[in-house]
Amino acid sequence: MKRLLYVFAILAIFSSCSDDFEYVFDKTPTERKAEANAKLNSLLTDSEFGWKTTMILNTDGSDDELPVVGDFFVFKFNKNEGANDGIVTVSSRNGSADSEYAIGQETGTTLRFTTPNEILFWLINPTYDKPSGYGADMEYIFMKEEDGKLYFKGKALDSELVLEKASEQDNDLSVVVESKANFLESNNKNFFFLEITGGVADASEETPLYIQIGNPPYAKYFEEDLKQLFYEFIYVVDGKRTRTDAATYVFTNEGIIFSDPLVIGQDTVSKLVYNETSDEWLIADEGVTGKILPADLPHVVIPGLVDLYIDNFFATELGVMLDPWGSCHGPWKDLLSDNMFNYDVPRLTRIRLVSKYVSPDTGEMLGTGILIVGYEDTDFVFIPLDMEKLAENHIKFTRNGDIVGNIEGAIEKLATDESLNAIFDIVCDEAGWLISCDIIPYDGSLYYDCMFYSVTNPANQIEHMGKVD
Amino acid sequence: MNKLYRLLILSSVVFSLFSCDKEDSLSDESVVTIEQRTQNELDVWIYENLTLPYNVEVKYTWDDGEVENEFHVTPPKVEKAKQFLEAYLNVWIKTYDDEAIAGGNPDFLKKYMPKQLVLVGSPQFNGDGTMTLGLAEGGKKVTIFNINEFANVIINDWNTAEEILEKKRDAIFMAFHTMHHEFAHIMHQTKFYPDEFKEICKVDYTGNWMDVFPDVAQLKGFITPYSMLNENEDFVEIVAAMLDQVKNSNEPKLYTTQLKDDQGNLTLDEGDVYLSQWEWTIYSWGFKSVLDTTTWRYHLKQSAEAREGYDKFVAKVDIVTSYYKEKWGIDLYSLQKRIETAVNTLIQ
């Protein structure tokens, strides 16, 4: 046994230093790194028309403070001879700008944008309230080339960059610039809607689902060009009002992408395409029909809104003020300022819509009407009205009785003055008023920031804010 | 047989001592690769104007090794980096150099100036709501942030050409506050300032400087709230303030204001005084406008607390200026004049 051990020991010693080491690679690390750098640089620069990408960031919702934002870019890389760097021209809806780029080795082969450019860097630059920027990276690790696409991962923020070979057509960003201008210029009425006629909730041709597209308050932090990229959706489905978070349009050479798509139940609206024949922006998602609809009247119906006004906001002591300096907009503003709020006798200094007015003279409940107050709060003229709810956000005012009041000469003036009657006729227009509200929760209360639109002439508007505790 | 085993074991031991003795020849090529940048126009300018004459390396392109990883910052726009560096050369380097030569210390700048300058385009936003505008590391490296906003001014339609020039002038003065601040750190880290400086305001240093309003800091004898962080920041903020408030240093401006008596107390008598911007800062230390209810006229007042703050501040300024003169041959008042001349030349 002992001898056997000696033999094994001797064999082990003789075999232990058997020099069977072989290089796994046939090149040194330096050579392999140089090759990897050169390979990526060649990949980037060899695409004749560059590379395109649709970059959408913050989609995982890991940071509530960050909106989902995105943009479409075309990168054209031009390398410096014999070096792993060069100039990249980045183009988007907003023009083109150059950055220097460099390729190197860190945790892999990396692509770095070493100098900034205004086209790409709005997604990278830190700001006071967003110290990590809007989610894009300056350095990307090259992950793989697959199906002709180059996949990168952001080194610091883990953002994804997928470059797809651009065609000659892609490289012509004038298409994107024009479609952006076309789309934004079409938003030239009081409201901008998605009119969905099929494929979402129970929308149909007969009863479309209207999604209001607004410019969110968040956008105010940005310069004009970026401000107009932001949108939010406001809609009511099954009696529930929803307002989505701020996100950005992504203008691509194939249409418009909503960086944060509209999702209702299992249905999604994520993109729009332009139809040249009808000059309309159509929903491009499979199985969904609809289009962009600029409109002067509100189509999103908030349940119970008219009742809320009649029972609550018109019933307050002030009711709904009609004044030309803040609450009334449009042509009738001039009618109000020219014919009221002056020192003429009889003095008519304030005009309101009220629903539970009690006569200061007799204590009698006069109810619903147009209230005109004189110099003192107890000086009044009252035009009785009927307030009729035509729909949840549609109200009509109709005169239904004799004018009463205690301001000397006022009743006669109101009966005969053509200009004043023109004001009352606008209030009591047969088609009524449609109401649109932004509902803002604050400090335990709900603030209704509303606008009434005259159906006959939507330029005539009444602005009002009401509070529900 | 035992002998045979012993022989075998011995030979195997001897063999094993040599068996692994294998020397590969070393490669001629280093495994450490240094990425070389292609030089652009600005790189050439930097080499010719800063690296060759002053041995300064400037980094303005993105290199994450030069900034702290926990912060997200971006590189400067090339044109802003160029604008800053031209001003840096003329307003900062050359003025210090000329002043040091005049003070008999010709090697001063080449010896002590930061040898590496890192430019960052954005500010560095900190978690406490503040932002870092500059960093100095060990006397070698200075990082300047927010270069993309360097010398940016808001110009309104109604501004005259002279007003626009004035805004630009102020913006450049202020932009070098960080450089003056960081360089002053290198100075006091190299040669200590007198301990008396630390005694003057020692009870008022606080880590919560960001909660102190500038006028309150002044009452306590500090030029800025940040000076209240510690004695070193206090020291360098005085230097930086002296060198960014240099307007009218060459030609003092006329102020018609309440005069001071021989003891430095503010009187109600009005008169003309000619002061530079810096001199006016000291003269008007802690002034408040108060309404005299007997005459119903406003006049300026320096409260007892403000006077105490003034005395502390002036004492600190004396120490700072003496330190610079004695230890480095730099006359800060003379340097103010040089900087004003340089800025005026730059914005023409």
Tab-separated table of N, CA, C and O in Angstrom, chain A residues 221-286:
chain	number	residue	atom	x	y	z
A	221	TYR	N	-43.071	73.836	-17.544
A	221	TYR	CA	-41.662	73.884	-17.146
A	221	TYR	C	-40.722	73.922	-18.356
A	221	TYR	O	-39.515	74.065	-18.197
A	222	PHE	N	-41.271	73.756	-19.546
A	222	PHE	CA	-40.419	73.609	-20.725
A	222	PHE	C	-40.501	74.818	-21.638
A	222	PHE	O	-41.463	75.579	-21.592
A	223	GLU	N	-39.491	74.939	-22.491
A	223	GLU	CA	-39.515	75.999	-23.492
A	223	GLU	C	-40.579	75.648	-24.533
A	223	GLU	O	-40.989	74.493	-24.657
A	224	GLU	N	-40.958	76.668	-25.307
A	224	GLU	CA	-42.128	76.549	-26.178
A	224	GLU	C	-42.098	75.303	-27.062
A	224	GLU	O	-43.083	74.585	-27.176
A	225	ASP	N	-40.956	75.046	-27.651
A	225	ASP	CA	-40.884	73.930	-28.589
A	225	ASP	C	-41.171	72.594	-27.901
A	225	ASP	O	-41.816	71.713	-28.480
A	226	LEU	N	-40.713	72.435	-26.685
A	226	LEU	CA	-40.957	71.185	-25.969
A	226	LEU	C	-42.324	71.182	-25.302
A	226	LEU	O	-42.970	70.136	-25.181
A	227	LYS	N	-42.771	72.353	-24.900
A	227	LYS	CA	-44.069	72.473	-24.220
A	227	LYS	C	-45.175	71.838	-25.053
A	227	LYS	O	-46.035	71.135	-24.549
A	228	GLN	N	-45.125	72.088	-26.361
A	228	GLN	CA	-46.220	71.601	-27.215
A	228	GLN	C	-46.137	70.102	-27.497
A	228	GLN	O	-47.043	69.533	-28.085
A	229	LEU	N	-45.054	69.462	-27.045
A	229	LEU	CA	-44.959	68.007	-27.219
A	229	LEU	C	-45.787	67.251	-26.189
A	229	LEU	O	-46.091	66.082	-26.359
A	230	PHE	N	-46.112	67.927	-25.093
A	230	PHE	CA	-46.763	67.216	-23.994
A	230	PHE	C	-48.285	67.118	-24.187
A	230	PHE	O	-48.912	68.027	-24.714
A	231	TYR	N	-48.832	66.021	-23.731
A	231	TYR	CA	-50.281	65.838	-23.780
A	231	TYR	C	-50.745	65.104	-22.526
A	231	TYR	O	-49.940	64.495	-21.802
A	232	GLU	N	-52.035	65.184	-22.302
A	232	GLU	CA	-52.689	64.339	-21.299
A	232	GLU	C	-54.058	63.974	-21.863
A	232	GLU	O	-54.596	64.686	-22.711
A	233	PHE	N	-54.609	62.855	-21.422
A	233	PHE	CA	-55.942	62.446	-21.861
A	233	PHE	C	-56.940	62.670	-20.726
A	233	PHE	O	-56.638	62.371	-19.566
A	234	ILE	N	-58.107	63.166	-21.093
A	234	ILE	CA	-59.196	63.296	-20.117
A	234	ILE	C	-60.416	62.627	-20.734
A	234	ILE	O	-60.807	62.947	-21.872
A	235	TYR	N	-61.015	61.686	-20.024
A	235	TYR	CA	-62.179	60.991	-20.579
A	235	TYR	C	-63.061	60.456	-19.460
A	235	TYR	O	-62.644	60.370	-18.289
A	236	VAL	N	-64.284	60.138	-19.847
A	236	VAL	CA	-65.230	59.540	-18.895
A	236	VAL	C	-65.710	58.230	-19.501
A	236	VAL	O	-66.234	58.204	-20.617
A	237	VAL	N	-65.459	57.151	-18.784
A	237	VAL	CA	-65.957	55.836	-19.202
A	237	VAL	C	-66.654	55.204	-18.004
A	237	VAL	O	-66.110	55.234	-16.890
A	238	ASP	N	-67.847	54.676	-18.236
A	238	ASP	CA	-68.659	54.084	-17.166
A	238	ASP	C	-68.836	55.055	-16.004
A	238	ASP	O	-68.786	54.674	-14.832
A	239	GLY	N	-69.052	56.310	-16.335
A	239	GLY	CA	-69.323	57.318	-15.313
A	239	GLY	C	-68.094	57.760	-14.532
A	239	GLY	O	-68.192	58.597	-13.645
A	240	LYS	N	-66.924	57.219	-14.860
A	240	LYS	CA	-65.712	57.586	-14.111
A	240	LYS	C	-64.812	58.477	-14.961
A	240	LYS	O	-64.461	58.123	-16.089
A	241	ARG	N	-64.478	59.615	-14.386
A	241	ARG	CA	-63.609	60.543	-15.098
A	241	ARG	C	-62.149	60.186	-14.831
A	241	ARG	O	-61.753	59.966	-13.688
A	242	THR	N	-61.358	60.160	-15.896
A	242	THR	CA	-59.939	59.822	-15.762
A	242	THR	C	-59.110	60.913	-16.425
A	242	THR	O	-59.449	61.399	-17.501
A	243	ARG	N	-58.053	61.280	-15.744
A	243	ARG	CA	-57.096	62.227	-16.318
A	243	ARG	C	-55.732	61.553	-16.229
A	243	ARG	O	-55.263	61.226	-15.146
A	244	THR	N	-55.094	61.360	-17.356
A	244	THR	CA	-53.827	60.619	-17.356
A	244	THR	C	-52.656	61.546	-17.040
A	244	THR	O	-52.788	62.767	-17.077
A	245	ASP	N	-51.514	60.941	-16.749
A	245	ASP	CA	-50.302	61.718	-16.468
A	245	ASP	C	-49.770	62.347	-17.759
A	245	ASP	O	-50.084	61.895	-18.856
A	246	ALA	N	-48.947	63.345	-17.569
A	246	ALA	CA	-48.337	64.011	-18.732
A	246	ALA	C	-47.406	63.048	-19.468
A	246	ALA	O	-46.730	62.228	-18.852
A	247	ALA	N	-47.430	63.137	-20.775
A	247	ALA	CA	-46.532	62.325	-21.614
A	247	ALA	C	-46.273	63.137	-22.884
A	247	ALA	O	-46.819	64.238	-23.040
A	248	THR	N	-45.438	62.601	-23.762
A	248	THR	CA	-45.125	63.380	-24.975
A	248	THR	C	-45.500	62.627	-26.251
A	248	THR	O	-45.431	61.401	-26.303
A	249	TYR	N	-45.874	63.404	-27.247
A	249	TYR	CA	-46.025	62.853	-28.596
A	249	TYR	C	-44.632	62.520	-29.115
A	249	TYR	O	-43.663	63.226	-28.812
A	250	VAL	N	-44.551	61.459	-29.889
A	250	VAL	CA	-43.291	61.163	-30.576
A	250	VAL	C	-43.586	61.255	-32.066
A	250	VAL	O	-44.352	60.455	-32.614
A	251	PHE	N	-43.017	62.247	-32.709
A	251	PHE	CA	-43.249	62.455	-34.139
A	251	PHE	C	-42.220	61.644	-34.925
A	251	PHE	O	-41.019	61.924	-34.844
A	252	THR	N	-42.685	60.636	-35.625
A	252	THR	CA	-41.788	59.785	-36.396
A	252	THR	C	-42.071	59.972	-37.880
A	252	THR	O	-43.015	60.691	-38.254
A	253	ASN	N	-41.294	59.295	-38.703
A	253	ASN	CA	-41.523	59.409	-40.142
A	253	ASN	C	-42.687	58.530	-40.598
A	253	ASN	O	-43.037	58.509	-41.768
A	254	GLU	N	-43.283	57.805	-39.663
A	254	GLU	CA	-44.445	56.979	-40.016
A	254	GLU	C	-45.726	57.481	-39.369
A	254	GLU	O	-46.789	56.903	-39.570
A	255	GLY	N	-45.630	58.469	-38.558
A	255	GLY	CA	-46.820	58.986	-37.886
A	255	GLY	C	-46.481	59.482	-36.501
A	255	GLY	O	-45.332	59.836	-36.222
A	256	ILE	N	-47.488	59.465	-35.642
A	256	ILE	CA	-47.289	59.968	-34.283
A	256	ILE	C	-47.505	58.829	-33.308
A	256	ILE	O	-48.481	58.075	-33.413
A	257	ILE	N	-46.601	58.725	-32.347
A	257	ILE	CA	-46.752	57.709	-31.296
A	257	ILE	C	-47.067	58.431	-29.998
A	257	ILE	O	-46.451	59.459	-29.692
A	258	PHE	N	-48.037	57.911	-29.240
A	258	PHE	CA	-48.255	58.420	-27.880
A	258	PHE	C	-47.253	57.696	-26.982
A	258	PHE	O	-47.312	56.471	-26.840
A	259	SER	N	-46.317	58.443	-26.388
A	259	SER	CA	-45.283	57.773	-25.576
A	259	SER	C	-45.928	56.982	-24.441
A	259	SER	O	-45.436	55.921	-24.062
A	260	ASP	N	-47.028	57.476	-23.914
A	260	ASP	CA	-47.785	56.745	-22.902
A	260	ASP	C	-49.173	56.504	-23.518
A	260	ASP	O	-50.020	57.398	-23.511
A	261	PRO	N	-49.399	55.323	-24.069
A	261	PRO	CA	-50.637	55.113	-24.831
A	261	PRO	C	-51.894	55.226	-23.978
A	261	PRO	O	-51.843	55.089	-22.753
A	262	LEU	N	-52.986	55.462	-24.663
A	262	LEU	CA	-54.291	55.465	-23.991
A	262	LEU	C	-54.718	54.009	-23.809
A	262	LEU	O	-54.813	53.258	-24.775
A	263	VAL	N	-54.930	53.622	-22.570
A	263	VAL	CA	-55.349	52.246	-22.297
A	263	VAL	C	-56.658	52.283	-21.524
A	263	VAL	O	-56.737	52.845	-20.431
A	264	ILE	N	-57.698	51.712	-22.127
A	264	ILE	CA	-59.003	51.623	-21.456
A	264	ILE	C	-59.390	50.156	-21.460
A	264	ILE	O	-59.616	49.568	-22.524
A	265	GLY	N	-59.420	49.567	-20.274
A	265	GLY	CA	-59.669	48.125	-20.191
A	265	GLY	C	-58.576	47.389	-20.925
A	265	GLY	O	-57.392	47.559	-20.636
A	266	GLN	N	-58.962	46.583	-21.896
A	266	GLN	CA	-57.981	45.817	-22.669
A	266	GLN	C	-57.604	46.538	-23.969
A	266	GLN	O	-56.845	46.004	-24.772
A	267	ASP	N	-58.186	47.693	-24.173
A	267	ASP	CA	-58.017	48.378	-25.465
A	267	ASP	C	-56.956	49.477	-25.375
A	267	ASP	O	-56.875	50.187	-24.374
A	268	THR	N	-56.222	49.612	-26.458
A	268	THR	CA	-55.096	50.566	-26.460
A	268	THR	C	-55.122	51.421	-27.728
A	268	THR	O	-55.353	50.910	-28.822
A	269	VAL	N	-54.883	52.692	-27.526
A	269	VAL	CA	-54.644	53.589	-28.665
A	269	VAL	C	-53.245	54.144	-28.488
A	269	VAL	O	-52.957	54.816	-27.504
A	270	SER	N	-52.355	53.845	-29.444
A	270	SER	CA	-50.951	54.220	-29.244
A	270	SER	C	-50.381	55.041	-30.382
A	270	SER	O	-49.317	55.632	-30.238
A	271	LYS	N	-51.057	55.054	-31.538
A	271	LYS	CA	-50.421	55.773	-32.653
A	271	LYS	C	-51.443	56.350	-33.632
A	271	LYS	O	-52.580	55.873	-33.706
A	272	LEU	N	-50.975	57.341	-34.351
A	272	LEU	CA	-51.810	58.024	-35.342
A	272	LEU	C	-51.065	58.068	-36.670
A	272	LEU	O	-49.831	58.147	-36.686
A	273	VAL	N	-51.831	58.000	-37.757
A	273	VAL	CA	-51.216	58.221	-39.076
A	273	VAL	C	-52.018	59.281	-39.818
A	273	VAL	O	-53.224	59.442	-39.586
A	274	TYR	N	-51.324	59.960	-40.704
A	274	TYR	CA	-51.988	61.033	-41.444
A	274	TYR	C	-52.584	60.488	-42.734
A	274	TYR	O	-51.913	59.776	-43.482
A	275	ASN	N	-53.843	60.816	-42.964
A	275	ASN	CA	-54.498	60.429	-44.206
A	275	ASN	C	-54.593	61.668	-45.090
A	275	ASN	O	-55.356	62.600	-44.798
A	276	GLU	N	-53.796	61.623	-46.162
A	276	GLU	CA	-53.702	62.806	-47.005
A	276	GLU	C	-55.015	63.106	-47.711
A	276	GLU	O	-55.400	64.276	-47.871
A	277	THR	N	-55.741	62.052	-48.098
A	277	THR	CA	-56.992	62.237	-48.839
A	277	THR	C	-58.026	62.993	-48.005
A	277	THR	O	-58.639	63.959	-48.464
A	278	SER	N	-58.200	62.542	-46.797
A	278	SER	CA	-59.220	63.197	-45.960
A	278	SER	C	-58.637	64.332	-45.133
A	278	SER	O	-59.371	65.022	-44.429
A	279	ASP	N	-57.315	64.507	-45.197
A	279	ASP	CA	-56.627	65.513	-44.391
A	279	ASP	C	-56.978	65.332	-42.902
A	279	ASP	O	-57.339	66.274	-42.212
A	280	GLU	N	-56.830	64.094	-42.448
A	280	GLU	CA	-57.161	63.791	-41.053
A	280	GLU	C	-56.078	62.892	-40.449
A	280	GLU	O	-55.436	62.110	-41.152
A	281	TRP	N	-55.957	62.984	-39.154
A	281	TRP	CA	-55.082	62.080	-38.407
A	281	TRP	C	-55.949	60.940	-37.883
A	281	TRP	O	-56.886	61.166	-37.111
A	282	LEU	N	-55.623	59.723	-38.304
A	282	LEU	CA	-56.437	58.565	-37.954
A	282	LEU	C	-55.715	57.680	-36.944
A	282	LEU	O	-54.479	57.598	-36.944
A	283	ILE	N	-56.496	57.013	-36.127
A	283	ILE	CA	-55.905	56.053	-35.190
A	283	ILE	C	-55.366	54.876	-36.001
A	283	ILE	O	-56.062	54.340	-36.878
A	284	ALA	N	-54.128	54.468	-35.692
A	284	ALA	CA	-53.479	53.435	-36.508
A	284	ALA	C	-53.412	52.084	-35.805
A	284	ALA	O	-52.840	51.140	-36.343
A	285	ASP	N	-53.966	51.985	-34.613
A	285	ASP	CA	-53.906	50.702	-33.904
A	285	ASP	C	-54.896	49.719	-34.524
A	285	ASP	O	-56.027	50.087	-34.865
A	286	GLU	N	-54.453	48.498	-34.610
A	286	GLU	CA	-55.283	47.464	-35.224
A	286	GLU	C	-56.573	47.259	-34.420
A	286	GLU	O	-56.541	47.168	-33.181
